PDB file of C-alpha atoms in Angstrom:
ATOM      1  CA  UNK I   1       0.000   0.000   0.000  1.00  0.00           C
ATOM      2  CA  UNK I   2       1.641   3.503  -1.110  1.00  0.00           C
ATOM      3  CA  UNK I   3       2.092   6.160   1.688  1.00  0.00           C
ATOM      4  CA  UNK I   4      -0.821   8.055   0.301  1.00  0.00           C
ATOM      5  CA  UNK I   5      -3.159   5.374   0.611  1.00  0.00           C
ATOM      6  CA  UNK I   6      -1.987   4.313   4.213  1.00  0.00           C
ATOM      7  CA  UNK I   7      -2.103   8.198   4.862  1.00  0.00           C
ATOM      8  CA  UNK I   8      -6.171   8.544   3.659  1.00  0.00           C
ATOM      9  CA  UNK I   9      -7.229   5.291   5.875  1.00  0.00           C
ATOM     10  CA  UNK I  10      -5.464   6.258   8.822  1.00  0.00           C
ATOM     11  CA  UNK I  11      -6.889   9.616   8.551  1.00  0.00           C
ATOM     12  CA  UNK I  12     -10.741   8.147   8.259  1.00  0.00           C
ATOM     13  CA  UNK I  13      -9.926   5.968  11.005  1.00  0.00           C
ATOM     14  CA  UNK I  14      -8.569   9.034  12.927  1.00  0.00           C
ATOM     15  CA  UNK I  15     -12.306  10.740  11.899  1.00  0.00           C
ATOM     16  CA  UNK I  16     -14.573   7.958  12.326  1.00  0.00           C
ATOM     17  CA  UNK I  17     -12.995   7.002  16.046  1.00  0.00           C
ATOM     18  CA  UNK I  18     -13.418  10.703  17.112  1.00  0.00           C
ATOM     19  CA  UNK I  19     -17.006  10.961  15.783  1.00  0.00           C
ATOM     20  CA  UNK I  20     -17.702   7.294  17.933  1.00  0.00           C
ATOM     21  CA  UNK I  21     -16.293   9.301  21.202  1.00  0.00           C
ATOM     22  CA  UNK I  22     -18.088  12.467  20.396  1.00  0.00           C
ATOM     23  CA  UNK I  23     -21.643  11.315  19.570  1.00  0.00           C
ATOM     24  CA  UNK I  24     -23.700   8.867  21.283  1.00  0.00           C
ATOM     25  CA  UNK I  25     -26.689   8.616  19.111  1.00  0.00           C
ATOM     26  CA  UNK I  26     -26.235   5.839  16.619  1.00  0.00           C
ATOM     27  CA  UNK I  27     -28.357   7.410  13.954  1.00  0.00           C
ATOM     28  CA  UNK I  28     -26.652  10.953  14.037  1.00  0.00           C
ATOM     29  CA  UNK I  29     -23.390   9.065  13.805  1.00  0.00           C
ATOM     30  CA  UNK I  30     -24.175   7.290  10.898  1.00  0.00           C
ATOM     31  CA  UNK I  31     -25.612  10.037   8.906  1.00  0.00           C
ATOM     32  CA  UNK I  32     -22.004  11.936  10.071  1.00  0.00           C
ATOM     33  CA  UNK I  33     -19.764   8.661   9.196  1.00  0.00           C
ATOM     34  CA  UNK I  34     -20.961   8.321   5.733  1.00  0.00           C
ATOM     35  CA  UNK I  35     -20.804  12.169   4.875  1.00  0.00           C
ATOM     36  CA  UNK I  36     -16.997  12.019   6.045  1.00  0.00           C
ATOM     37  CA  UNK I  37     -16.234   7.958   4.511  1.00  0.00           C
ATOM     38  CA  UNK I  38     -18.043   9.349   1.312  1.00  0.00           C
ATOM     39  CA  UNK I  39     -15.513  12.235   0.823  1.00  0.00           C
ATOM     40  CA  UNK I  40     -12.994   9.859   2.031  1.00  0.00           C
ATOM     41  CA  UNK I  41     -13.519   7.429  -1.026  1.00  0.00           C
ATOM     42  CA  UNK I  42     -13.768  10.258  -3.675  1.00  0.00           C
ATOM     43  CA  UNK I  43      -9.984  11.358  -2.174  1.00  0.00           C
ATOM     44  CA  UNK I  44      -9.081   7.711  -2.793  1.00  0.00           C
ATOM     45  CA  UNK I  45     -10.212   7.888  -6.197  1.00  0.00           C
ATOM     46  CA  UNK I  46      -8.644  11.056  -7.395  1.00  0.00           C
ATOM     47  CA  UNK I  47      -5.582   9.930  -5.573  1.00  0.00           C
ATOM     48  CA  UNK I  48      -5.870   6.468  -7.625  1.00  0.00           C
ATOM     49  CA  UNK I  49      -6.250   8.341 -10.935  1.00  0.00           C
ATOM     50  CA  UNK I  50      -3.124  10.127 -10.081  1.00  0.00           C
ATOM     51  CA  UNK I  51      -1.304   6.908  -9.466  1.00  0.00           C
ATOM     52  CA  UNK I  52       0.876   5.095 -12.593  1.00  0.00           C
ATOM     53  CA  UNK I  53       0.539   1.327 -12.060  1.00  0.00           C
ATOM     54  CA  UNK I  54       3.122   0.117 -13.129  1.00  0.00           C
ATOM     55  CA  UNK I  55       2.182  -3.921 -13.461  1.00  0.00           C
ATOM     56  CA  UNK I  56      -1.514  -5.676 -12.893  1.00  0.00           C
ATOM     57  CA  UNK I  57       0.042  -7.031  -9.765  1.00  0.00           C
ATOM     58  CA  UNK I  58      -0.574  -3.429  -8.302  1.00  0.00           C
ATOM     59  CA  UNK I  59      -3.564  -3.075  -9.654  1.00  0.00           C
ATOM     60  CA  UNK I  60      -5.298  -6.236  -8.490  1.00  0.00           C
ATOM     61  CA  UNK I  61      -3.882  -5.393  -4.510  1.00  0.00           C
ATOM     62  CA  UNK I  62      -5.435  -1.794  -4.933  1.00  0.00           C
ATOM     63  CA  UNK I  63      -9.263  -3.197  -5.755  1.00  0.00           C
ATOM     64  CA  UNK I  64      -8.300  -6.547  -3.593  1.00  0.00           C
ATOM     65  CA  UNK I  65      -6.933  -4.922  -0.746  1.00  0.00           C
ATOM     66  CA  UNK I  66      -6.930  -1.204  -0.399  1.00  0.00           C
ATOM     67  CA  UNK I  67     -10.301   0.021  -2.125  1.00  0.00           C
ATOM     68  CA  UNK I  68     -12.456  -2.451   0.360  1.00  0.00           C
ATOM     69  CA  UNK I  69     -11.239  -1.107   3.422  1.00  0.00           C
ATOM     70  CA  UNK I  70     -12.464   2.008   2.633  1.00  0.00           C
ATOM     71  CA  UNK I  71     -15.691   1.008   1.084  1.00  0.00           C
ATOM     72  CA  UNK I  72     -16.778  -1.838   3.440  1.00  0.00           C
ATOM     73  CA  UNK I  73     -17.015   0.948   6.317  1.00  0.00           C
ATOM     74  CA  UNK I  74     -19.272   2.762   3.815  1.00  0.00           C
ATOM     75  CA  UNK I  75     -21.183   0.142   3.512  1.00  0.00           C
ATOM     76  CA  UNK I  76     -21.091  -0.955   7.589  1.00  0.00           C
ATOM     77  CA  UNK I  77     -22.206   2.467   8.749  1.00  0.00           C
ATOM     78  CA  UNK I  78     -25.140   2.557   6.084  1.00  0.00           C
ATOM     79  CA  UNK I  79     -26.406  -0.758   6.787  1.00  0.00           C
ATOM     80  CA  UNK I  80     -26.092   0.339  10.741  1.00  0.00           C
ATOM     81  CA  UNK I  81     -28.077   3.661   9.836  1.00  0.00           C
ATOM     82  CA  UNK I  82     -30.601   1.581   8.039  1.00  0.00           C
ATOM     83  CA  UNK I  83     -31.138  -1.211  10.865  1.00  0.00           C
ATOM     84  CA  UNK I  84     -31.750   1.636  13.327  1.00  0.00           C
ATOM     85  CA  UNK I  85     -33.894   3.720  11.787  1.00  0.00           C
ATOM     86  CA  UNK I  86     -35.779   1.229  11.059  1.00  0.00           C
ATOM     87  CA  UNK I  87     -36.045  -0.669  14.297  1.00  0.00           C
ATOM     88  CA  UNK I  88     -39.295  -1.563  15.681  1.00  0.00           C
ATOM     89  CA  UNK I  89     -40.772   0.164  18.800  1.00  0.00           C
ATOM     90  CA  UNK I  90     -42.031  -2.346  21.184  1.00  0.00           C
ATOM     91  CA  UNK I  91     -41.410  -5.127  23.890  1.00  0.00           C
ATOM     92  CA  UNK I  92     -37.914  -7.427  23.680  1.00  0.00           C
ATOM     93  CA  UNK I  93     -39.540  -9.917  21.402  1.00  0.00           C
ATOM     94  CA  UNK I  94     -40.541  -7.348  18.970  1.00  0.00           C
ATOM     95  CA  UNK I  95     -37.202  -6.407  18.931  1.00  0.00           C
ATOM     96  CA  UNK I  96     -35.194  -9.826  18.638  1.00  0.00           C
ATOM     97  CA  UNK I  97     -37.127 -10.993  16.082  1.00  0.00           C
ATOM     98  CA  UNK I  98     -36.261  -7.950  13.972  1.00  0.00           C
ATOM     99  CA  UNK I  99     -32.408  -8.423  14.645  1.00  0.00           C
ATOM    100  CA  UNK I 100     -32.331 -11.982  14.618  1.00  0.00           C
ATOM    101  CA  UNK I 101     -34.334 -11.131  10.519  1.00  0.00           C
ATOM    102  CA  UNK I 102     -31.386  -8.578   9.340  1.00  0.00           C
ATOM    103  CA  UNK I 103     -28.780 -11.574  11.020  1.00  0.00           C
ATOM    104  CA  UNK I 104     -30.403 -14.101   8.670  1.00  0.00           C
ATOM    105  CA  UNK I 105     -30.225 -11.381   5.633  1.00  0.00           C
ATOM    106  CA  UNK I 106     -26.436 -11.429   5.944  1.00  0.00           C
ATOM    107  CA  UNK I 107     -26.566 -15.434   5.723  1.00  0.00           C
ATOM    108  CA  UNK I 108     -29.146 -15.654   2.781  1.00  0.00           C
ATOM    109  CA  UNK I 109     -26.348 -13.035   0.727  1.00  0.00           C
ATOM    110  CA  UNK I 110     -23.552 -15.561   2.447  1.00  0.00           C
ATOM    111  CA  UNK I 111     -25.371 -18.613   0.990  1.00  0.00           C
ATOM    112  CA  UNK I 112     -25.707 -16.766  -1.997  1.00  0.00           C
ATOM    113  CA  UNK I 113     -22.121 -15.506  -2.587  1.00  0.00           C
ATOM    114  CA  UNK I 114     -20.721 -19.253  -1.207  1.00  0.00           C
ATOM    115  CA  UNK I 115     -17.950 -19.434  -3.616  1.00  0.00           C
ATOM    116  CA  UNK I 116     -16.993 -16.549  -3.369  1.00  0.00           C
ATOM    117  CA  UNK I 117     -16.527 -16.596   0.066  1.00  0.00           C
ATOM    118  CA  UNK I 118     -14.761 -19.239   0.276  1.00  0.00           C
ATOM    119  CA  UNK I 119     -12.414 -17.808  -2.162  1.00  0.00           C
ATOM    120  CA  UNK I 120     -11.516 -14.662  -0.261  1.00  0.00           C
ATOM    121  CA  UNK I 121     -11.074 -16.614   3.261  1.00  0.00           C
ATOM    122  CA  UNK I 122      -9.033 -19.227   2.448  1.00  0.00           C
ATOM    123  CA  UNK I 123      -6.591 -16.260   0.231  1.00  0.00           C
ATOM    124  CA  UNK I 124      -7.405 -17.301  -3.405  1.00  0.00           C
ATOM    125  CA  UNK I 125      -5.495 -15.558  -6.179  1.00  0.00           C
ATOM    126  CA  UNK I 126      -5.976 -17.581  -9.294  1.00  0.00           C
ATOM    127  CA  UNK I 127      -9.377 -15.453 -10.451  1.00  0.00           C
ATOM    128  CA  UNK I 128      -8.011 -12.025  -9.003  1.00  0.00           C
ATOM    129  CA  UNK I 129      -6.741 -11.169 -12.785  1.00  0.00           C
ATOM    130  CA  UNK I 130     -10.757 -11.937 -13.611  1.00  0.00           C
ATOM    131  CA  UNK I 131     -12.273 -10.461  -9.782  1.00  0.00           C
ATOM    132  CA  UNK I 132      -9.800  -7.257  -9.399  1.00  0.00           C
ATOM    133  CA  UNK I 133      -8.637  -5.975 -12.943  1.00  0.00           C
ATOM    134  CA  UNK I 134     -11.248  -3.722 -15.017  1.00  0.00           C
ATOM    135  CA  UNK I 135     -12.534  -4.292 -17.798  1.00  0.00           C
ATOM    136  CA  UNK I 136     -12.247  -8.122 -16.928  1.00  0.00           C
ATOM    137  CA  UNK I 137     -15.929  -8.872 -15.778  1.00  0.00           C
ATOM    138  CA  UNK I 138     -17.505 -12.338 -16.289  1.00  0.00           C
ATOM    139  CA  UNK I 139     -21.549 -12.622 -16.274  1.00  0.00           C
ATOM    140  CA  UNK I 140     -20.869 -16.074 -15.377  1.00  0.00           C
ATOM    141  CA  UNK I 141     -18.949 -15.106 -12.117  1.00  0.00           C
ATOM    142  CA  UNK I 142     -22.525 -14.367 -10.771  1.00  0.00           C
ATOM    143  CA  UNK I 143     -22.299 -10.310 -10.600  1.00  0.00           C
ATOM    144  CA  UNK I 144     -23.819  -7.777  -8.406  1.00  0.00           C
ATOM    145  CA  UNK I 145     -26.009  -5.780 -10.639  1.00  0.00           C
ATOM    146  CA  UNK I 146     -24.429  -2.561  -8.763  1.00  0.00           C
ATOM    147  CA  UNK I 147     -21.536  -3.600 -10.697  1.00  0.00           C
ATOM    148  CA  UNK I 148     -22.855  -1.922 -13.752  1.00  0.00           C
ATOM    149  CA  UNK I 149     -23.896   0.883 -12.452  1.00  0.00           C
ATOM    150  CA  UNK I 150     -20.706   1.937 -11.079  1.00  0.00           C
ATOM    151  CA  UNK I 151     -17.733   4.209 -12.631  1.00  0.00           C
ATOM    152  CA  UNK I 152     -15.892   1.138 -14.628  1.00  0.00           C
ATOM    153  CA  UNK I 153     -12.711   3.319 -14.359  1.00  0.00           C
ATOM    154  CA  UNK I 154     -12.937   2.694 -10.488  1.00  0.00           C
ATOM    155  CA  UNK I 155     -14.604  -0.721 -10.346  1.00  0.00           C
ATOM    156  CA  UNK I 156     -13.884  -4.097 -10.648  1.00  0.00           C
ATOM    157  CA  UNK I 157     -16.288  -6.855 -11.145  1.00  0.00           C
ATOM    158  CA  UNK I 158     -15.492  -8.082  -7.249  1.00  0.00           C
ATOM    159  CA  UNK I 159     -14.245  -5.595  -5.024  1.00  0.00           C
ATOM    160  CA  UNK I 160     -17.168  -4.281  -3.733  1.00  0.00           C
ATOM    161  CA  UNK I 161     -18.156  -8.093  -2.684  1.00  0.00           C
ATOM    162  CA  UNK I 162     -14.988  -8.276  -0.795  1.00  0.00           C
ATOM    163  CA  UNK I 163     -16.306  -4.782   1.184  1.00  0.00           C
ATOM    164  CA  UNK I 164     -19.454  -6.208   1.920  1.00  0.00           C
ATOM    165  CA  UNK I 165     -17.884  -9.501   3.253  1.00  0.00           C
ATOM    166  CA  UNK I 166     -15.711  -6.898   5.522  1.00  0.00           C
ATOM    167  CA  UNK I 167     -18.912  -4.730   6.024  1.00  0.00           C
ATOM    168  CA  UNK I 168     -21.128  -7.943   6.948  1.00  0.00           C
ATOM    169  CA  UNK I 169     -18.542  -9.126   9.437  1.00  0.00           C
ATOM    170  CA  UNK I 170     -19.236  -6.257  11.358  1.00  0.00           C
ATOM    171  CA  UNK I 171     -22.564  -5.914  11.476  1.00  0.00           C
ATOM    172  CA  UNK I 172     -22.767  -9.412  12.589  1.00  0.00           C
ATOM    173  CA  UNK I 173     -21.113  -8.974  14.958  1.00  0.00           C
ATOM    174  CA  UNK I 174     -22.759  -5.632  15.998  1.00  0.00           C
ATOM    175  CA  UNK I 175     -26.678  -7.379  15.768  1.00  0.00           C
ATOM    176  CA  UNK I 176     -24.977 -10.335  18.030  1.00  0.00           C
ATOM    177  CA  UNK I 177     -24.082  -7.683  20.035  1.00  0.00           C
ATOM    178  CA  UNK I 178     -27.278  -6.055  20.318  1.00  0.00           C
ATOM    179  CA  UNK I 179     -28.831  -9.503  21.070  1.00  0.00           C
ATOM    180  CA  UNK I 180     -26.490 -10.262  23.841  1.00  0.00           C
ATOM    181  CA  UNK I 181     -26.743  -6.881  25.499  1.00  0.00           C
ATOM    182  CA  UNK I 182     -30.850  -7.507  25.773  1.00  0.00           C
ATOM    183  CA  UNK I 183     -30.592 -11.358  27.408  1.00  0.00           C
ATOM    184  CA  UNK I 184     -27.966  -9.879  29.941  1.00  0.00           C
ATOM    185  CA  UNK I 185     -30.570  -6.926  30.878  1.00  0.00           C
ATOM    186  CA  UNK I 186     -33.043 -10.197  31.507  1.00  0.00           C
ATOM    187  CA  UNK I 187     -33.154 -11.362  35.369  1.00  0.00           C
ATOM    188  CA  UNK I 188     -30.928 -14.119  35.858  1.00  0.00           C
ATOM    189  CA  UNK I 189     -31.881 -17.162  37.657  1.00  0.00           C
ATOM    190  CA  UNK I 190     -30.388 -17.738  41.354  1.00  0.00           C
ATOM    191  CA  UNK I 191     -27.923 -20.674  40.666  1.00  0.00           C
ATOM    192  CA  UNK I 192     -26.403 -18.568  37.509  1.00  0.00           C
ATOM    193  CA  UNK I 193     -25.269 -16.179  40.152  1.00  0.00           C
ATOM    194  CA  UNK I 194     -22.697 -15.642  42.568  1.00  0.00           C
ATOM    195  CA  UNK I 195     -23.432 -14.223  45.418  1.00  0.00           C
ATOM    196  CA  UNK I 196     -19.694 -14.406  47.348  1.00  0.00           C
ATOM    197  CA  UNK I 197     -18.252 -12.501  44.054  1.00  0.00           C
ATOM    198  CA  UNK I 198     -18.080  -8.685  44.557  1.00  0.00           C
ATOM    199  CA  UNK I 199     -15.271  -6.525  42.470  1.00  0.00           C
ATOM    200  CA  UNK I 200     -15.324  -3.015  43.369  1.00  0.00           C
ATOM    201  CA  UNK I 201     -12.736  -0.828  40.977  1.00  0.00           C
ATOM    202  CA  UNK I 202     -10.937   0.579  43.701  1.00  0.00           C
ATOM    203  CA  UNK I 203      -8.282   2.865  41.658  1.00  0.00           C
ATOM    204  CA  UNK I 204      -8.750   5.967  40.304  1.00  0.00           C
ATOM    205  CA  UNK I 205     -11.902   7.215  37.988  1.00  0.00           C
ATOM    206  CA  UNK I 206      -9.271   8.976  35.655  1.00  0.00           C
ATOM    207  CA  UNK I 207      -7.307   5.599  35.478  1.00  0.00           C
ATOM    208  CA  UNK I 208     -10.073   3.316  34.814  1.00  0.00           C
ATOM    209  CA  UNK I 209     -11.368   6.269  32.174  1.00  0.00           C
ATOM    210  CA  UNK I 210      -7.868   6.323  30.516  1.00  0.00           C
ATOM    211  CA  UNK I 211      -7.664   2.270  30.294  1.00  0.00           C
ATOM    212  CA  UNK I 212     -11.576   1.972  28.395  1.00  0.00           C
ATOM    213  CA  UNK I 213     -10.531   4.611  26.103  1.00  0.00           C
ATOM    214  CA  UNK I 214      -7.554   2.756  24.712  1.00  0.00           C
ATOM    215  CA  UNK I 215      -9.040  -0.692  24.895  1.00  0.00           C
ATOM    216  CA  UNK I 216     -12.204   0.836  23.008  1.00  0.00           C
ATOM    217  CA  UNK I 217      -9.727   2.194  20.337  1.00  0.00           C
ATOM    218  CA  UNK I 218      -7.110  -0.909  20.199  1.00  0.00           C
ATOM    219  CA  UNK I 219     -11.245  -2.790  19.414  1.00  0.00           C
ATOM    220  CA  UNK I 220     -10.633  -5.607  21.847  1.00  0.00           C
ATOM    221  CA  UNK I 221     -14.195  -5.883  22.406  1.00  0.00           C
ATOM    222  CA  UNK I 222     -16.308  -7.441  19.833  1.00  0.00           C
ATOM    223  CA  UNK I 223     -13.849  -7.345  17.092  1.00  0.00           C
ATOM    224  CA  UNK I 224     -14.478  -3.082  17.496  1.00  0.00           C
ATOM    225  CA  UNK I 225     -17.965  -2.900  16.807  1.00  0.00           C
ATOM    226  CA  UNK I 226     -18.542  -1.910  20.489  1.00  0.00           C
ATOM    227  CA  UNK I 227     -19.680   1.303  21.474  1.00  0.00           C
ATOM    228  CA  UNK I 228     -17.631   3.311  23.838  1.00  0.00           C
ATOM    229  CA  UNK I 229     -20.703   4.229  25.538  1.00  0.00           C
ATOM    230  CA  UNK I 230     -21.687   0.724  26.053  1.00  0.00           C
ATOM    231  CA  UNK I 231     -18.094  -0.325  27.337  1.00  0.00           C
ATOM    232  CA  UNK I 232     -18.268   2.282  29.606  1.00  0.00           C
ATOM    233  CA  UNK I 233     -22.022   1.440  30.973  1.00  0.00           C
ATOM    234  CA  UNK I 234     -20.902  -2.282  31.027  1.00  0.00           C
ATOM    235  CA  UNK I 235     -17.544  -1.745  33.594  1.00  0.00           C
ATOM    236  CA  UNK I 236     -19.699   0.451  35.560  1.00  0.00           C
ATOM    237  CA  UNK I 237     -22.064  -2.178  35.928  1.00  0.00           C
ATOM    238  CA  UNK I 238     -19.219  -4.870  36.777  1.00  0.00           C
ATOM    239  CA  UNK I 239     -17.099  -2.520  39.003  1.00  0.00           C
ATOM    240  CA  UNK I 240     -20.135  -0.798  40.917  1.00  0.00           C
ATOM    241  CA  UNK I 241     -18.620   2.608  40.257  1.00  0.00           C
ATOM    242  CA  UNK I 242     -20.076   5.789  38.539  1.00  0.00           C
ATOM    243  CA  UNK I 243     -17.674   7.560  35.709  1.00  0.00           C
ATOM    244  CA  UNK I 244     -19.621  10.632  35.192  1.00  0.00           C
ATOM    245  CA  UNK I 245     -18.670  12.598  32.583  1.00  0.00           C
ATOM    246  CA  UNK I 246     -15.873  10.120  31.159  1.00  0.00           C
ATOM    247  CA  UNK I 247     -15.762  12.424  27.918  1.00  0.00           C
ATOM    248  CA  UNK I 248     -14.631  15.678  29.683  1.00  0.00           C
ATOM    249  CA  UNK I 249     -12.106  13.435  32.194  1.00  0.00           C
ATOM    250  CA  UNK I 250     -11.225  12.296  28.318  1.00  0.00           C
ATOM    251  CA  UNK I 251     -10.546  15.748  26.783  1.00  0.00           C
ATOM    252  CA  UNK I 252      -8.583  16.542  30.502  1.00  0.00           C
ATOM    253  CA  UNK I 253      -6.034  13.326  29.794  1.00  0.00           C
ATOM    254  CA  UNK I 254      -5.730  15.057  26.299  1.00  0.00           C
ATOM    255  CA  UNK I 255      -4.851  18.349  27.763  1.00  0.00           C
ATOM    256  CA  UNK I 256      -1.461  16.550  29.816  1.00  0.00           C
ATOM    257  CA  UNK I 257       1.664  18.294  28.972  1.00  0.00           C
ATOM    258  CA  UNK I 258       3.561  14.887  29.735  1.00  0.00           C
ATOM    259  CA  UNK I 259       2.756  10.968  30.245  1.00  0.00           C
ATOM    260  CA  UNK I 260      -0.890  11.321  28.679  1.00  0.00           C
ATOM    261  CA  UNK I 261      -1.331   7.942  29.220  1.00  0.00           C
ATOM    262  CA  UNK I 262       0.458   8.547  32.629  1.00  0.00           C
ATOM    263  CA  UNK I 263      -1.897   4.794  34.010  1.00  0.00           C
ATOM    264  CA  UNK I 264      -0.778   2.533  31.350  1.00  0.00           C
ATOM    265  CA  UNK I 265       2.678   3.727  31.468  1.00  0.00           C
ATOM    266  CA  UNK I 266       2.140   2.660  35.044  1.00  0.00           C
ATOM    267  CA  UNK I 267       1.042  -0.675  34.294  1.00  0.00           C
ATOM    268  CA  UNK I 268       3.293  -1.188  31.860  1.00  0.00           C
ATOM    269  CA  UNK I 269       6.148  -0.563  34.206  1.00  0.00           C
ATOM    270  CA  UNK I 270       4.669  -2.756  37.138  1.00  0.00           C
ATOM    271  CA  UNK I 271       4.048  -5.896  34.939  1.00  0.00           C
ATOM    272  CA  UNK I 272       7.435  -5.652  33.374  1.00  0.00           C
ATOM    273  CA  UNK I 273       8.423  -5.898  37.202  1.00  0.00           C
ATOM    274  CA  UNK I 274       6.538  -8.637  37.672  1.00  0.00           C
ATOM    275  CA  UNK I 275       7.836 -10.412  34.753  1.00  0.00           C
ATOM    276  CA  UNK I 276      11.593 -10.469  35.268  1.00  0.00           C
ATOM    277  CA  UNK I 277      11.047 -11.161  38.647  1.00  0.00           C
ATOM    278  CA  UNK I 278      11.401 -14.745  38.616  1.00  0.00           C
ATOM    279  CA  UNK I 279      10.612 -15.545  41.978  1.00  0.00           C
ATOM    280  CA  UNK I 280       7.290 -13.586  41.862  1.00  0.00           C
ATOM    281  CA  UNK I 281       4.203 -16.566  41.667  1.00  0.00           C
ATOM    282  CA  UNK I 282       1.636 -16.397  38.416  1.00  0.00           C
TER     283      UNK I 282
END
C-alpha cells in the first residue's frame, strides 16, 4: 500500500474514532460517518487516478486490498443507519425478532455468494486477474447488478463483494451484540449467580477512564464494533462505580503536557516488574 493510501485510511480511522467518542446517538453518527467515509472514497479515487501502475500485480492489490477497506465501512455504517432507523418500537420480542431477521439477511447473501466466500477466506489468487482488474468482468462469475452501475474506471467486477464480506462481518457482529446486550438486561436465575463474588474498581476514575478509552480504540471488544458508551455502561455495571462525565475526564487526559497515558505507562512498568522477577508466583 503507497504512503498516500496508508495516509487517507489512517486519517478516516482518525475521523470515524473521534465521531464514535463524540456522539452517542447511533443514527446521528451514521448520517455523520458516511458524509466524512463518502468524501474519504472520492480522495481515494482522485488519488488512484493520479497513481501510474506500473504492473496488474498493483492493480489487483489496490481493488483486492486497499479500495475495500475504505468502502466496506461505507457500507457498515449505512447498513447500521438503516437497521436503526428502522427498528421496531415495542417489547424485547418485537425487537429480537427484527435483529435476529437482518442476522439471517447477511446469511441468505452468504449462501448466496458461497464461492466466493470461500475464495476470499481461504486467500485465493488464481481469479483475481478476472475479480480485481477492469474491464475483466464475467456474467458467469454471478455479478452484483451494482456492478454496472458503477464508474468502470474505479470498479472491478469483485471488489465491492470483498467490502461487503468486511462490512457484513461487522454488522454481525454488531446485531450479536445487540442480542447479547438484551438477554444480559433479563433477570438471571439464582444458581447462575454468585453471590460471594463482589469486584469493586478501587483505583482511580481517571485511570479506569484512561484504560476503556484505549481498549475501546485498540477494538478488543467485539472485534471493534462496540460502542464506547456501552463499554463504559458495562464496567460500571461490573465494578459498581459511577464515571460521570468520562468524555470531559477524556478531553482533561488530552490536555497533559507529559505521560498522557500517565496509568498505562504505570502498568506497563509494574508488569514488566513482575515479569523479570522470577521468583514472583503467576
Amino acid at each position: 500500500m503507497s504512503t498516500k493510501f496508508k495516509q487517507l485510511l489512517f486519517d478516516l480511522n482518525e475521523q470515524l474514532n473521534f465521531l464514535d467518542l463524540e456522539i452517542d446517538d447511533k443514527i446521528d453518527r451514521g448520517e455523520k460517518a458516511i458524509e466524512i467515509i463518502t468524501k474519504s472514497i472520492n480522495n481515494l479515487k482522485k488519488v488512484f487516478h493520479k497513481e501510474n501502475f506500473k504492473n496488474q500485480e498493483h492493480e489487483i492489490d489496490f481493488f483486492k486490498n486497499i479500495k475495500p477497506k475504505f468502502t466496506s465501512k461505507l457500507i457498515f455504517y449505512n447498513s447500521i443507519y438503516k437497521i436503526e432507523t428502522k427498528m421496531p418500537h415495542g417489547g424485547d420480542r418485537i425487537v429480537k425478532k427484527y435483529l435476529n431477521n437482518e442476522l439471517d439477511r447477511l446469511k441468505k447473501y452468504f449462501d448466496s455468494n458461497l464461492d466466493f466466500y470461500t475464495y476470499h477466506r481461504t486467500g485465493g489468487n488464481y481469479l483475481d486477474f478476472k475479480y480485481f482488474v477492469r474491464g475483466k468482468h464475467d456474467v458467469k462469475l454471478r455479478l452484483d447488478s451494482f456492478y454496472f452501475e458503477a464508474d468502470q474506471t474505479f470498479s472491478t467486477s469483485h471488489d465491492f463483494k470483498v467490502a461487503k464480506i468486511l462490512a457484513h462481518d461487522l454488522v454481525q457482529v454488531y446485531l450479536e451484540h445487540k442480542l447479547l446486550m438484551m438477554d444480559e438486561k433479563q433477570p438471571k436465575e439464582k444458581s447462575q449467580l454468585n453471590h460471594n463474588l463482589k469486584l469493586n474498581w478501587t483505583g482511580s476514575k481517571v485511570a479506569l477512564i484512561e484504560l476503556l478509552y484505549a481498549l475501546h480504540t485498540e477494538g478488543v471488544f467485539n472485534n471493534g464494533a462496540a460502542d464506547l458508551k456501552d463499554i463504559v455502561e458495562y464496567v460500571e455495571n461490573v465494578f459498581n462505580i459511577e464515571l460521570g462525565q468520562y468524555r470531559r475526564v477524556f478531553l482533561e487526559i488530552r490536555s497533559r503536557k507529559s505521560d498522557k497515558t500517565k496509568f498505562i505507562l504505570a502498568l506497563n512498568k509494574v508488569l514488566l516488574k513482575r515479569i523479570e522477577n522470577a521468583d514472583e508466583p503467576i
